[in-house]
C-alpha positions as protocol buffer text, in pm:
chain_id: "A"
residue {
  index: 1
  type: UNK
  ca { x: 1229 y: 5662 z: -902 }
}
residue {
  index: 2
  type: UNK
  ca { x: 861 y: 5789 z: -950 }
}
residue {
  index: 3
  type: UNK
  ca { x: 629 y: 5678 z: -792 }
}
residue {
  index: 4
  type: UNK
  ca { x: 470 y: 5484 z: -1085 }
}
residue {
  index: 5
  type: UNK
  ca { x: 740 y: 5315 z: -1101 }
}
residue {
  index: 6
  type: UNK
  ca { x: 797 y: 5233 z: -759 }
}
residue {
  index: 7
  type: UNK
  ca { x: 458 y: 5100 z: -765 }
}
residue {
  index: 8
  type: UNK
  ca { x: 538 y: 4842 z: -1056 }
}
residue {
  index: 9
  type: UNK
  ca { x: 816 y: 4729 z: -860 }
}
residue {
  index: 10
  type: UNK
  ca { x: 662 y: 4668 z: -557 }
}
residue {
  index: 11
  type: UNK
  ca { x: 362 y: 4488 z: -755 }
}
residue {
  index: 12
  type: UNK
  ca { x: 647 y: 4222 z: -945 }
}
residue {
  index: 13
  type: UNK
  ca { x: 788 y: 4170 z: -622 }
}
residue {
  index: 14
  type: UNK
  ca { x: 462 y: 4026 z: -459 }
}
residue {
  index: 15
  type: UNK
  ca { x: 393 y: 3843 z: -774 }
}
residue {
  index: 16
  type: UNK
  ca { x: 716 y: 3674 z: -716 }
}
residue {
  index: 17
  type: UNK
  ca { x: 656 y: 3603 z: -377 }
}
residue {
  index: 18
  type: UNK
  ca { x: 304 y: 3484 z: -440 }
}
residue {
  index: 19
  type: UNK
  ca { x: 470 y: 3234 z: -699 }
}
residue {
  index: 20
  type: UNK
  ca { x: 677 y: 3100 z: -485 }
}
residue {
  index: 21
  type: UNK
  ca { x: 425 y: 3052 z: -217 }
}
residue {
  index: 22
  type: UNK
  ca { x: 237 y: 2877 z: -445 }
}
residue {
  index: 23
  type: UNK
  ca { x: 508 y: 2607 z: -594 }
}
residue {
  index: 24
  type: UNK
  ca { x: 658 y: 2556 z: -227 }
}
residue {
  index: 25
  type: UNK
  ca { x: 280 y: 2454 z: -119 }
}
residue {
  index: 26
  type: UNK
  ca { x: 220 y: 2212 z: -456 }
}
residue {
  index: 27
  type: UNK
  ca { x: 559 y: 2063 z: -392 }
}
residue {
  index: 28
  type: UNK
  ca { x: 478 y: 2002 z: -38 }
}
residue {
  index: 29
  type: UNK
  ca { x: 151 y: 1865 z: -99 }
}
residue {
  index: 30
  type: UNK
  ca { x: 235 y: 1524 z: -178 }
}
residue {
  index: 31
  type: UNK
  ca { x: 650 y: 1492 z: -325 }
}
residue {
  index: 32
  type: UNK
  ca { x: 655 y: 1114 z: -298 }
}
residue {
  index: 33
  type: UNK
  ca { x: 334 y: 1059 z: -471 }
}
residue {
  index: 34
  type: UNK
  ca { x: 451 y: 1335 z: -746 }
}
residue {
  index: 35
  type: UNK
  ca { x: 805 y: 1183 z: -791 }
}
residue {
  index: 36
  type: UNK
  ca { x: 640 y: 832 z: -838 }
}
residue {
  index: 37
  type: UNK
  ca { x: 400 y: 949 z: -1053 }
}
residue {
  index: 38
  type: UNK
  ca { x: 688 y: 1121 z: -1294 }
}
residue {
  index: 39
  type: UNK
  ca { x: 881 y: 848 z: -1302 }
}
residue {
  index: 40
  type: UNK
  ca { x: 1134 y: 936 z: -1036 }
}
residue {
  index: 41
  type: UNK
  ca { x: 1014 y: 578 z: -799 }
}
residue {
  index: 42
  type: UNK
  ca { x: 1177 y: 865 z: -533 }
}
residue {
  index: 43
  type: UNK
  ca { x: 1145 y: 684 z: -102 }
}
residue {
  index: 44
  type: UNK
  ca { x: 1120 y: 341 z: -190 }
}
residue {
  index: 45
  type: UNK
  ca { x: 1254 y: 57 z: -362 }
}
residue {
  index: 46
  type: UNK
  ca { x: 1029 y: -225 z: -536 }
}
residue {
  index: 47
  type: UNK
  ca { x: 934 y: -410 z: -818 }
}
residue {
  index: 48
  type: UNK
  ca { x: 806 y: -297 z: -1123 }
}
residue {
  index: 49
  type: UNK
  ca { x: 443 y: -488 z: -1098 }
}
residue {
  index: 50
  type: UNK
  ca { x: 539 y: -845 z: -1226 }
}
residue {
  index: 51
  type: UNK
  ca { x: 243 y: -1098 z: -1060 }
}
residue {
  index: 52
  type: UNK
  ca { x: 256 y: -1463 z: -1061 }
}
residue {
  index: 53
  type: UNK
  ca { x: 38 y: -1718 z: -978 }
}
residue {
  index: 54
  type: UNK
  ca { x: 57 y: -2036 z: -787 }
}
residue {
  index: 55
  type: UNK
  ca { x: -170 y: -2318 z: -899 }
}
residue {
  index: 56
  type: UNK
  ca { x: -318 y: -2510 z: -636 }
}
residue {
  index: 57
  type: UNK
  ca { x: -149 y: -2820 z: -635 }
}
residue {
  index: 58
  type: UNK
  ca { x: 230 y: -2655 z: -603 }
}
residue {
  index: 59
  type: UNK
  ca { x: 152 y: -2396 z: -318 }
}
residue {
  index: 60
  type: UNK
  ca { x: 349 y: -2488 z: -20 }
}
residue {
  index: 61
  type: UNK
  ca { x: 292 y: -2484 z: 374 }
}
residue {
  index: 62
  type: UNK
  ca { x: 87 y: -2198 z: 526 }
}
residue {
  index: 63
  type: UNK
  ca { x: 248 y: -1884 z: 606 }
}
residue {
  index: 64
  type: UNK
  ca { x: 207 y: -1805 z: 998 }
}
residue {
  index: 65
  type: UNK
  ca { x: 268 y: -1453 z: 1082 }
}
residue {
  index: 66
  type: UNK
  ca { x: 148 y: -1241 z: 1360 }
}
residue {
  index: 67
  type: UNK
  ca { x: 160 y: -872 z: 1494 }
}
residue {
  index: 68
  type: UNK
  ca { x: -41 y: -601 z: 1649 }
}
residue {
  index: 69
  type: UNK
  ca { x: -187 y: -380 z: 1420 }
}
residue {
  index: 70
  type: UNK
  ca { x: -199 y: 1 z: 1410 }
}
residue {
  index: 71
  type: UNK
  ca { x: -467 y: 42 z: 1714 }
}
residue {
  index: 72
  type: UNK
  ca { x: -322 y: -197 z: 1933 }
}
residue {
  index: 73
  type: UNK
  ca { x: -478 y: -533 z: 1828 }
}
residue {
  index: 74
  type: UNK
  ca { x: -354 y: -849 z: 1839 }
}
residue {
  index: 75
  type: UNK
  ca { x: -395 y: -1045 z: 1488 }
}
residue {
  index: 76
  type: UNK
  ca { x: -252 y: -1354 z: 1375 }
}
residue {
  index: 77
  type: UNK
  ca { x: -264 y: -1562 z: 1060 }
}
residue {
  index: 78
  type: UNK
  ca { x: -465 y: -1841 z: 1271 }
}
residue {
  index: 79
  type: UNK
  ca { x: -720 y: -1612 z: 1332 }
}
residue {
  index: 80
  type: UNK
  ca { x: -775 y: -1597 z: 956 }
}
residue {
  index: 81
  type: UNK
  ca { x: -770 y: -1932 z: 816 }
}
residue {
  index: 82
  type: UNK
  ca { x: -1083 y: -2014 z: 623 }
}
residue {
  index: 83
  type: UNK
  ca { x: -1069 y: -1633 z: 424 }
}
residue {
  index: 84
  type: UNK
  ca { x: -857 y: -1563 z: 121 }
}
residue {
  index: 85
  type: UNK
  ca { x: -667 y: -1310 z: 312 }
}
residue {
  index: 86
  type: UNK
  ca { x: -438 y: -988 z: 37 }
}
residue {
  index: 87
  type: UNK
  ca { x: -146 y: -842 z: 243 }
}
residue {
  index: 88
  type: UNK
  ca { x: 12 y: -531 z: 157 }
}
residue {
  index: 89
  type: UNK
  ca { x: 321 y: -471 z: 260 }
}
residue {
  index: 90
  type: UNK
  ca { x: 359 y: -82 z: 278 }
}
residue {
  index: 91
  type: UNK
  ca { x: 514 y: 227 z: 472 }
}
residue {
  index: 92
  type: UNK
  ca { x: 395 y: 571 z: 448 }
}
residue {
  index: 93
  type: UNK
  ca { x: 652 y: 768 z: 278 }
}
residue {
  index: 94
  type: UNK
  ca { x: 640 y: 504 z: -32 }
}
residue {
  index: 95
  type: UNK
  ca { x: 485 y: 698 z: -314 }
}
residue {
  index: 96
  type: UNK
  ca { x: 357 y: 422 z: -497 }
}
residue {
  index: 97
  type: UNK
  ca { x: 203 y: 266 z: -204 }
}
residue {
  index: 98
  type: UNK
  ca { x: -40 y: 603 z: -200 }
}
residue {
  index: 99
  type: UNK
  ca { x: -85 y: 536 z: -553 }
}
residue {
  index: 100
  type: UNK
  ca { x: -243 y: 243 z: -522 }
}
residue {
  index: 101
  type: UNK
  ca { x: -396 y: 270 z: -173 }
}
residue {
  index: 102
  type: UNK
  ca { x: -761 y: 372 z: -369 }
}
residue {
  index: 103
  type: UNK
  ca { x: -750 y: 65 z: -538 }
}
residue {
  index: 104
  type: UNK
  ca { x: -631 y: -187 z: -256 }
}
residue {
  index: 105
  type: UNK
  ca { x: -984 y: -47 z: -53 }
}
residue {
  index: 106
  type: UNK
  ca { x: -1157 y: -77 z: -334 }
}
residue {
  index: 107
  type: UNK
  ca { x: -1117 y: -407 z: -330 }
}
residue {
  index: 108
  type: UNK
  ca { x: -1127 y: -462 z: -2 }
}
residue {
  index: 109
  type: UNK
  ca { x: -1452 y: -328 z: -41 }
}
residue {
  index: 110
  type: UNK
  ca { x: -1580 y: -546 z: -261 }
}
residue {
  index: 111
  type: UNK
  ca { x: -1502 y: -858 z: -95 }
}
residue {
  index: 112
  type: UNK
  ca { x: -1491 y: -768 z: 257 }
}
residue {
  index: 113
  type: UNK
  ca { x: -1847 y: -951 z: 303 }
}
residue {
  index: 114
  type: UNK
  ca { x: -1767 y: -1265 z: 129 }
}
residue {
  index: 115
  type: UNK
  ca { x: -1493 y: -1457 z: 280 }
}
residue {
  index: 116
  type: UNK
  ca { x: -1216 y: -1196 z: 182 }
}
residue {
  index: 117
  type: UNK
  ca { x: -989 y: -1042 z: 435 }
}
residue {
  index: 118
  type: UNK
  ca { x: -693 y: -764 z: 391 }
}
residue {
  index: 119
  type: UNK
  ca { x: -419 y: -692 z: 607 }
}
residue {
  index: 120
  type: UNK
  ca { x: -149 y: -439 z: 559 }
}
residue {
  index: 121
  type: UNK
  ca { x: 214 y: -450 z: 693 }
}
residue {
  index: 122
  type: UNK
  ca { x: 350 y: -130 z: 756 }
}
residue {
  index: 123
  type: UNK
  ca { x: 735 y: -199 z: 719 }
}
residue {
  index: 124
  type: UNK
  ca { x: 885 y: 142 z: 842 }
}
residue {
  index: 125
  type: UNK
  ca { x: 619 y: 345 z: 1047 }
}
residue {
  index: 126
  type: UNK
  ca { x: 513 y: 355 z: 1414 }
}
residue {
  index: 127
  type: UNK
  ca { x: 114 y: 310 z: 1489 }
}
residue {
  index: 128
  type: UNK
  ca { x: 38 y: 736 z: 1484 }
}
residue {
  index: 129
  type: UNK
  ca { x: 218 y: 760 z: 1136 }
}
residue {
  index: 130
  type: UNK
  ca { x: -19 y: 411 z: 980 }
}
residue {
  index: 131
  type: UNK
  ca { x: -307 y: 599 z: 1131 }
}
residue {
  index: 132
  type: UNK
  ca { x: -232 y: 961 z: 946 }
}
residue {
  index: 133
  type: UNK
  ca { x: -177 y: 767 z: 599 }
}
residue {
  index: 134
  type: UNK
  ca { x: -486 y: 551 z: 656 }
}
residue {
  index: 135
  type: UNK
  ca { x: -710 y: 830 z: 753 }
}
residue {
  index: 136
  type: UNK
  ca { x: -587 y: 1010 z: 451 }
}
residue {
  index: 137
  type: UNK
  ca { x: -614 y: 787 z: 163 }
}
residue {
  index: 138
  type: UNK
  ca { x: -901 y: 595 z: 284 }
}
residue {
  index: 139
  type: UNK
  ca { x: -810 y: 330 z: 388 }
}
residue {
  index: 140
  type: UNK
  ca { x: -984 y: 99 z: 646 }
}
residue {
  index: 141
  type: UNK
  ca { x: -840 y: -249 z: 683 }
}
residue {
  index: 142
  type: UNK
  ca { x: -611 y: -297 z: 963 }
}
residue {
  index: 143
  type: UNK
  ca { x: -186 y: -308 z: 947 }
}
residue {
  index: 144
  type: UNK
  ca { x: 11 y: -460 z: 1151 }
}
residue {
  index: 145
  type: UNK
  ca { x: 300 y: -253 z: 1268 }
}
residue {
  index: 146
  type: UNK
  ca { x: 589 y: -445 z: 1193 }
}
residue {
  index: 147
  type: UNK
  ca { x: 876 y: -156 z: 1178 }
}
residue {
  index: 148
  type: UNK
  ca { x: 1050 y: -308 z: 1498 }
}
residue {
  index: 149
  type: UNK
  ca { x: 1112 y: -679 z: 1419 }
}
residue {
  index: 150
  type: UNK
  ca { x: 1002 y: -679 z: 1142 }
}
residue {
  index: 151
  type: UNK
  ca { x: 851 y: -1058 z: 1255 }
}
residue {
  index: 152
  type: UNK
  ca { x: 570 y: -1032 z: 1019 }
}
residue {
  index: 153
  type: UNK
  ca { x: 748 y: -920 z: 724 }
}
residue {
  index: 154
  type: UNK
  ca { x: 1028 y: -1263 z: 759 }
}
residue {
  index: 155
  type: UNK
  ca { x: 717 y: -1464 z: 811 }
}
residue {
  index: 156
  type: UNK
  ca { x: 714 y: -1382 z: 411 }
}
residue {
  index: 157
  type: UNK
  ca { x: 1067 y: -1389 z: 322 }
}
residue {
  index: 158
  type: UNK
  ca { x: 1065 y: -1666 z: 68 }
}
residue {
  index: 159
  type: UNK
  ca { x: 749 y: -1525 z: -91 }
}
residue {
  index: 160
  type: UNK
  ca { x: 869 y: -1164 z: -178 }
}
residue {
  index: 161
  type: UNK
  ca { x: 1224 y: -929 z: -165 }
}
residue {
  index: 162
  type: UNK
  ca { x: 1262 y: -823 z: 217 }
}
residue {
  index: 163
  type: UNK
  ca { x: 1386 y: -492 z: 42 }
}
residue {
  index: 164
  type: UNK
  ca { x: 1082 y: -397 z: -148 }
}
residue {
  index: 165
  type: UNK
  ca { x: 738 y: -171 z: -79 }
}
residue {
  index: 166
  type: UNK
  ca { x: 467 y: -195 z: -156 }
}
residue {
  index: 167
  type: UNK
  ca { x: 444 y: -593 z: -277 }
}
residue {
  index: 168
  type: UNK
  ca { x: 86 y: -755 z: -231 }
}
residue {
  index: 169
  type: UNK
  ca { x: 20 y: -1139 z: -148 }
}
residue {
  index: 170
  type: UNK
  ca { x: -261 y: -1341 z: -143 }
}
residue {
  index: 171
  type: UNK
  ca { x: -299 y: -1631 z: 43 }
}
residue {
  index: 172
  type: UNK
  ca { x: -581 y: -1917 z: -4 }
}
residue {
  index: 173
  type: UNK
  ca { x: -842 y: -2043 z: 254 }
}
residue {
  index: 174
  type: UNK
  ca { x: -592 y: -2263 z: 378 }
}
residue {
  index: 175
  type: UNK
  ca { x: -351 y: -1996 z: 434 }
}
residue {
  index: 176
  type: UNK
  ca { x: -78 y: -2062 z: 163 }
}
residue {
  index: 177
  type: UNK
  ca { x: 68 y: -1825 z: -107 }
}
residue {
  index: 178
  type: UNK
  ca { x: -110 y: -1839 z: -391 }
}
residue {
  index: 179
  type: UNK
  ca { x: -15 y: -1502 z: -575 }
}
residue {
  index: 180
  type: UNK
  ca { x: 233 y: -1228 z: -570 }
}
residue {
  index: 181
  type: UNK
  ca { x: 269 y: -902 z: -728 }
}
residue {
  index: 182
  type: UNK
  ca { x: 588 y: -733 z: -678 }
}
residue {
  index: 183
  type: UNK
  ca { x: 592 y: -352 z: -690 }
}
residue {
  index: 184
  type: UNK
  ca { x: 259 y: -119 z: -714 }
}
residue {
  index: 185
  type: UNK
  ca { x: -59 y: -287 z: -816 }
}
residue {
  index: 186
  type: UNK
  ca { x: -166 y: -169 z: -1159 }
}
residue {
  index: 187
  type: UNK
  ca { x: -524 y: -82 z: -1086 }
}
residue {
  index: 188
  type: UNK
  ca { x: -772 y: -344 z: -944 }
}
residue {
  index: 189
  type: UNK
  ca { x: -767 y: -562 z: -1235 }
}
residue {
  index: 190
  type: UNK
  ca { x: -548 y: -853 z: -1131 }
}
residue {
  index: 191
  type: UNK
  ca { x: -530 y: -832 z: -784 }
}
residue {
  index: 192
  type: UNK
  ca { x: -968 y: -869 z: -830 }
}
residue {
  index: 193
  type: UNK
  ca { x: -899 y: -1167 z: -1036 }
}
residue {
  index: 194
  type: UNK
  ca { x: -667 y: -1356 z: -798 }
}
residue {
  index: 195
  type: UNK
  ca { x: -917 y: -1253 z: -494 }
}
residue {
  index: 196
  type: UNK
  ca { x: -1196 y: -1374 z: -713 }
}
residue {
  index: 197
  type: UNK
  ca { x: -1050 y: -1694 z: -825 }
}
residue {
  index: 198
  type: UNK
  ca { x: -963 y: -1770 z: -503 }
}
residue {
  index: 199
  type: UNK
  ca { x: -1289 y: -1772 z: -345 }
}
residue {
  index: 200
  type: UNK
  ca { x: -1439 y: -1975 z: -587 }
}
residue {
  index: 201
  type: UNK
  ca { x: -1205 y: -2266 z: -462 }
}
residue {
  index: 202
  type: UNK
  ca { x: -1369 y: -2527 z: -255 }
}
């Protein structure tokens, strides 16, 4: 073999390993996001986004839940009452829970000063694994840590599937279910209207 030759050889094969390199490093970067995001709805099982809403007269009893949240707090629905209060129910491999973890804080954003509060429920994780997701997309509510138990989560078992992520729920001032969305929010949109809506009530 000359030694041109031996030199395009040797180039290709770093090329190739350079590729491959490269694809292992995009396909570790985020594969549940990615496989939600093609269609594949790979590490989870939910809903496909239906929401309904409860008027006011036909909401039932309030929901009491409690839990300790991802740094060790204690929170409980009581300690609430009075806000319209969104909880996302979520775990950190769910792809379409990272989807739409921009727009939950968004949200949460907007409303946090007026009588608006959001609470997550991790389904799945322990408090170190919350914490990574959270730092990483953002997001700065609180979750309560609910993979043990899972006490929080049947606290809501007549209000959304046990076997989905991520659902949302948003209960009045009094501390009822007033809307649901089951599967990924679809942008701010709706979820903003319910939270909206639902402030405005006396």
């Amino acid at each position: 073999m000359t030694r041109r030759r031996l030199f395009a050889t040797a180039a290709a094969a770093l090329a190739a390993v350079a590729l491959t390199v490269s694809l292992s490093a995009c396909a570790s970067t985020d594969a549940a996001t990615q496989a939600f995001r093609d269609g594949q709805n790979a590490g989870y099982i939910g809903g496909d986004g239906r929401w309904s809403e409860i008027p006011e007269a036909d909401r039932g009893e309030p929901v009491d839940f409690a839990g300790v949240t991802q740094d060790g707090d204690e929170i409980s629905s009581e300690d609430l009452r009075g806000d319209v209060v969104v909880i996302n129910f979520w775990y950190a491999a769910c792809g379409p829970c990272r989807v739409e973890a921009p727009d939950l804080e968004k949200i949460y954003q907007d409303h946090k000063d007026s009588g608006v509060s959001f609470i997550g429920i991790n389904t799945a994780d322990q408090a170190d694994t919350a914490k990574s997701f959270m730092k990483t997309y953002g997001v700065t509510y609180p979750s309560i840590i609910d993979a043990g138990d899972g006490a929080a989560k049947i606290a809501f078992a007549q209000t959304v599937p046990l076997q989905a992520s991520p659902n949302t729920v948003v209960l009045d001032k009094e501390g009822r279910v007033a809307a649901t969305i089951i599967g990924a929010i679809d942008g701010p949109s709706v979820l903003n209207t319910f939270v909206t809506e639902l402030s405005d009530e006396s």
